[in-house]
CSV table of C-alpha atoms in Angstrom, one decimal:
chain,number,residue,atom,x,y,z
A,689,ASP,CA,95.7,100.4,122.9
A,690,ALA,CA,92.3,101.0,124.5
A,691,LYS,CA,89.5,101.5,122.0
A,692,THR,CA,87.1,104.4,121.7
A,693,THR,CA,83.7,104.4,119.9
A,694,GLN,CA,82.3,107.5,118.3
A,695,PRO,CA,79.4,108.1,116.0
A,696,ASN,CA,80.5,108.3,112.4
A,697,SER,CA,78.8,111.6,111.8
A,698,MET,CA,76.8,114.3,113.5
A,699,GLU,CA,75.0,117.4,112.3
A,700,SER,CA,74.2,120.6,114.1
A,701,ASN,CA,73.2,124.2,113.4
A,702,GLU,CA,75.3,127.3,113.6
A,703,GLU,CA,75.3,129.0,117.0
A,704,GLU,CA,73.8,126.0,118.7
A,705,PRO,CA,75.7,123.8,121.3
A,706,VAL,CA,77.1,120.5,120.1
A,707,HIS,CA,77.7,117.4,122.2
A,708,LEU,CA,80.1,114.9,120.7
A,709,PRO,CA,80.0,111.5,122.6
A,710,CYS,CA,82.8,109.0,123.0
A,711,ASN,CA,82.6,105.6,124.7
A,712,HIS,CA,85.8,104.1,126.1
A,713,SER,CA,84.7,101.3,128.4
A,714,THR,CA,88.1,99.6,128.5
A,715,ILE,CA,89.9,102.8,129.6
A,716,SER,CA,92.7,102.1,132.1
A,717,GLY,CA,93.3,104.2,135.2
A,718,THR,CA,96.3,106.0,133.7
A,719,ASP,CA,94.8,106.8,130.3
A,720,TYR,CA,94.2,110.5,129.6
A,721,ILE,CA,91.2,111.4,127.3
A,722,HIS,CA,92.4,113.6,124.5
A,723,TRP,CA,90.3,115.2,121.7
A,724,TYR,CA,91.8,116.4,118.5
A,725,ARG,CA,90.0,117.7,115.4
A,726,GLN,CA,90.9,117.8,111.8
A,727,LEU,CA,89.6,120.6,109.5
A,728,PRO,CA,89.4,119.9,105.8
A,729,SER,CA,92.8,119.7,104.1
A,730,GLN,CA,94.7,120.4,107.4
A,731,GLY,CA,96.6,118.4,110.0
A,732,PRO,CA,94.9,117.5,113.2
A,733,GLU,CA,94.8,120.1,116.0
A,734,TYR,CA,94.5,119.7,119.7
A,735,VAL,CA,91.2,120.6,121.3
A,736,ILE,CA,91.2,119.5,124.9
A,737,HIS,CA,92.2,116.7,127.3
A,738,GLY,CA,91.4,115.5,130.8
A,739,LEU,CA,91.9,112.7,133.3
A,740,THR,CA,89.0,112.6,135.7
A,741,SER,CA,87.5,116.0,136.2
A,742,ASN,CA,85.6,118.1,133.7
A,743,VAL,CA,87.8,120.6,131.8
A,744,ASN,CA,87.1,123.8,130.0
A,745,ASN,CA,89.3,125.9,127.7
A,746,ARG,CA,88.7,128.5,125.1
A,747,MET,CA,87.7,126.0,122.4
A,748,ALA,CA,85.5,123.6,124.2
A,749,SER,CA,84.5,121.7,127.4
A,750,LEU,CA,85.1,118.1,128.2
A,751,ALA,CA,82.7,116.3,130.4
A,752,ILE,CA,84.0,113.0,131.8
A,753,ALA,CA,81.7,110.4,133.3
A,754,GLU,CA,82.3,109.4,136.9
A,755,ASP,CA,83.3,105.9,135.9
A,756,ARG,CA,85.4,107.3,133.1
A,757,LYS,CA,83.9,104.9,130.6
A,758,SER,CA,82.5,107.7,128.5
A,759,SER,CA,83.1,111.4,127.8
A,760,THR,CA,81.5,114.2,125.9
A,761,LEU,CA,83.1,117.1,124.0
A,762,ILE,CA,81.0,120.2,124.2
A,763,LEU,CA,81.2,123.0,121.7
A,764,HIS,CA,79.1,125.7,123.3
A,765,ARG,CA,78.2,127.7,120.2
A,766,ALA,CA,79.2,126.0,117.0
A,767,THR,CA,80.4,128.1,114.1
A,768,LEU,CA,80.9,127.0,110.4
A,769,ARG,CA,84.6,126.9,111.2
A,770,ASP,CA,83.9,124.0,113.6
A,771,ALA,CA,83.0,121.6,110.8
A,772,ALA,CA,85.7,119.0,111.1
A,773,VAL,CA,86.4,115.4,112.0
A,774,TYR,CA,86.7,115.1,115.8
A,775,TYR,CA,88.8,112.3,117.3
A,776,CYS,CA,88.5,111.0,120.8
A,777,ILE,CA,91.8,109.4,121.9
A,778,LEU,CA,92.8,107.5,125.0
A,779,ARG,CA,96.4,108.4,125.6
A,780,GLY,CA,98.7,106.3,127.7
A,781,ALA,CA,101.8,106.7,125.7
A,782,GLN,CA,103.5,109.3,123.6
A,783,LYS,CA,101.9,108.3,120.3
A,784,LEU,CA,98.3,109.2,119.4
A,785,VAL,CA,96.1,106.4,118.3
A,786,PHE,CA,93.4,107.8,116.1
A,787,GLY,CA,90.1,106.0,115.3
A,788,GLN,CA,87.6,106.9,112.6
A,789,GLY,CA,86.4,110.0,114.5
A,790,THR,CA,83.1,111.8,114.1
A,791,ARG,CA,82.5,114.0,111.1
A,792,LEU,CA,80.7,117.1,112.3
A,793,THR,CA,78.7,119.1,109.8
A,794,ILE,CA,77.5,122.6,110.8
A,795,ASN,CA,74.5,124.0,108.9
A,796,PRO,CA,74.3,127.8,108.5
B,990,ASP,CA,105.0,131.5,111.2
B,991,THR,CA,106.4,129.4,114.1
B,992,GLY,CA,104.4,126.3,113.6
B,993,VAL,CA,105.4,122.9,112.2
B,994,SER,CA,106.4,123.0,108.6
B,995,GLN,CA,106.7,120.2,106.1
B,996,ASP,CA,108.3,120.1,102.7
B,997,PRO,CA,107.3,119.4,100.0
B,998,ARG,CA,103.5,119.8,100.4
B,999,HIS,CA,102.9,117.6,97.4
B,1000,LYS,CA,105.0,114.9,95.8
B,1001,ILE,CA,104.1,112.8,92.7
B,1002,THR,CA,106.5,110.0,91.9
B,1003,LYS,CA,106.6,106.8,89.9
B,1004,ARG,CA,106.6,103.4,91.5
B,1005,GLY,CA,110.0,102.2,92.4
B,1006,GLN,CA,111.5,105.7,93.0
B,1007,ASN,CA,112.8,106.9,96.3
B,1008,VAL,CA,111.3,110.0,98.0
B,1009,THR,CA,112.4,112.0,101.0
B,1010,PHE,CA,110.2,114.4,103.1
B,1011,ARG,CA,111.3,117.0,105.6
B,1012,CYS,CA,109.7,118.2,108.8
B,1013,ASP,CA,110.8,121.2,110.8
B,1014,PRO,CA,109.2,121.2,114.3
B,1015,ILE,CA,108.5,124.0,116.6
B,1016,SER,CA,111.9,125.1,117.8
B,1017,GLU,CA,111.6,124.4,121.5
B,1018,HIS,CA,109.9,121.0,121.1
B,1019,ASN,CA,112.1,118.0,121.7
B,1020,ARG,CA,109.6,115.3,120.5
B,1021,LEU,CA,108.8,114.8,116.9
B,1022,TYR,CA,106.3,112.3,115.4
B,1023,TRP,CA,105.5,111.0,112.0
B,1024,TYR,CA,102.0,109.7,111.0
B,1025,ARG,CA,100.4,108.5,107.8
B,1026,GLN,CA,96.8,109.2,106.8
B,1027,THR,CA,95.0,107.6,103.9
B,1028,LEU,CA,91.7,108.9,102.5
B,1029,GLY,CA,88.8,108.5,104.9
B,1030,GLN,CA,90.9,107.2,107.7
B,1031,GLY,CA,92.4,108.7,110.9
B,1032,PRO,CA,96.2,109.2,111.0
B,1033,GLU,CA,98.3,106.2,111.8
B,1034,PHE,CA,101.4,106.5,114.0
B,1035,LEU,CA,104.7,105.6,112.3
B,1036,THR,CA,107.5,106.7,114.6
B,1037,TYR,CA,108.7,109.2,117.1
B,1038,PHE,CA,111.9,110.9,118.3
B,1039,GLN,CA,112.9,112.4,121.5
B,1040,ASN,CA,115.7,114.8,120.5
B,1041,GLU,CA,117.8,112.7,118.1
B,1042,ALA,CA,116.8,109.3,119.5
B,1043,GLN,CA,114.2,107.3,117.7
B,1044,LEU,CA,112.2,105.8,120.6
B,1045,GLU,CA,109.4,103.9,118.9
B,1046,LYS,CA,108.6,102.5,115.5
B,1047,SER,CA,105.3,101.2,114.3
B,1048,ARG,CA,105.1,97.8,112.5
B,1049,LEU,CA,103.7,99.9,109.7
B,1050,LEU,CA,107.2,101.2,109.2
B,1051,SER,CA,108.6,98.6,106.8
B,1052,ASP,CA,112.2,98.3,106.0
B,1053,ARG,CA,111.6,100.5,103.0
B,1054,PHE,CA,110.9,103.4,105.4
B,1055,SER,CA,113.6,105.2,107.4
B,1056,ALA,CA,113.4,108.3,109.5
B,1057,GLU,CA,116.1,110.4,111.0
B,1058,ARG,CA,116.5,113.4,113.2
B,1059,PRO,CA,120.3,113.8,113.2
B,1060,LYS,CA,120.7,116.9,115.3
B,1061,GLY,CA,117.5,116.8,117.3
B,1062,SER,CA,115.9,119.5,115.2
B,1063,PHE,CA,114.4,118.8,111.7
B,1064,SER,CA,113.6,115.2,110.7
B,1065,THR,CA,113.5,113.4,107.4
B,1066,LEU,CA,111.3,110.5,106.3
B,1067,GLU,CA,112.6,108.5,103.4
B,1068,ILE,CA,110.6,105.9,101.4
B,1069,GLN,CA,112.7,103.6,99.2
B,1070,ARG,CA,111.3,101.7,96.2
B,1071,THR,CA,107.9,103.4,96.5
B,1072,GLU,CA,104.7,101.3,95.9
B,1073,GLN,CA,101.2,102.5,95.0
B,1074,GLY,CA,100.1,101.6,98.5
B,1075,ASP,CA,102.4,104.2,99.9
B,1076,SER,CA,100.2,107.0,98.5
B,1077,ALA,CA,99.0,108.9,101.5
B,1078,MET,CA,99.3,112.1,103.5
B,1079,TYR,CA,102.4,112.1,105.6
B,1080,LEU,CA,102.0,114.2,108.7
B,1081,CYS,CA,104.6,115.4,111.1
B,1082,ALA,CA,103.9,116.7,114.6
B,1083,SER,CA,106.0,118.0,117.5
B,1084,SER,CA,105.5,118.4,121.2
B,1085,ARG,CA,107.3,119.4,124.4
B,1086,GLY,CA,108.3,116.7,126.9
B,1087,LEU,CA,106.1,115.3,129.6
B,1088,SER,CA,104.3,117.8,131.9
B,1089,ARG,CA,102.3,117.5,135.0
B,1090,LEU,CA,98.6,118.1,134.7
B,1091,ALA,CA,97.5,120.3,137.6
B,1092,GLY,CA,95.9,118.1,140.4
B,1093,SER,CA,97.0,114.8,138.8
B,1094,LYS,CA,99.1,112.2,140.5
B,1095,GLY,CA,100.9,111.3,137.3
B,1096,SER,CA,102.1,113.1,134.3
B,1097,SER,CA,100.1,114.3,131.3
B,1098,TYR,CA,101.1,114.2,127.7
B,1099,ASN,CA,101.6,117.4,126.0
B,1100,GLU,CA,99.6,118.4,123.0
B,1101,GLN,CA,101.0,117.6,119.6
B,1102,PHE,CA,101.2,120.3,117.0
B,1103,PHE,CA,100.8,119.0,113.5
B,1104,GLY,CA,102.2,120.3,110.2
B,1105,PRO,CA,100.1,120.6,107.0
B,1106,GLY,CA,101.4,117.3,105.7
B,1107,THR,CA,103.0,116.1,102.6
B,1108,ARG,CA,100.7,114.4,100.1
B,1109,LEU,CA,102.4,111.6,98.3
B,1110,THR,CA,101.0,110.1,95.1
B,1111,VAL,CA,102.7,107.1,93.6
B,1112,LEU,CA,101.8,106.4,90.0
């Protein structure tokens, strides 16, 4: 399974944008980039995914580098509810392979 | 609530006992997954089913672990002769089959919807 590298933790303020980076230099041409997050005491939840082009949905945006060796999850206006562990996952099969993720803290 | 449900939410057992967990997926989802998560770590894949067929098992799934999905709907995960190292959160997820991502040449992988988990404590 291709490996991703994320910062262990990040901190931001409420109502400000948050950029969560992920490096995946060994990504293969068929791997999709998926992001999930896990709120405290809950199961993970899907955030967004993409292959080559940038993607937007109601929760976030995903910016994918042209060489696909890195990506950034963008929360445009963080709220306290966005405090969670965010996982960047390269998906080339049915299973999800989670790393350590980035623990995001939002300050009021 | 039409999400993924798991039962029980908490289970405390003594070492050596057998335990069984149940997962009810979202009704139209034909894929079902089991993961295990220990404190401070990301979830680890255990196994997955497409309908009633178990298509992949992790090496983490020792011979003390068995999972079934007899009618392609709910699933059970049984752990025999529990050990203290089995203490963890057991997560179940479900998804639809493969779909095509707009503009892609290949197929995407549908999002997985997770249940709240069953927390197992082995004393």
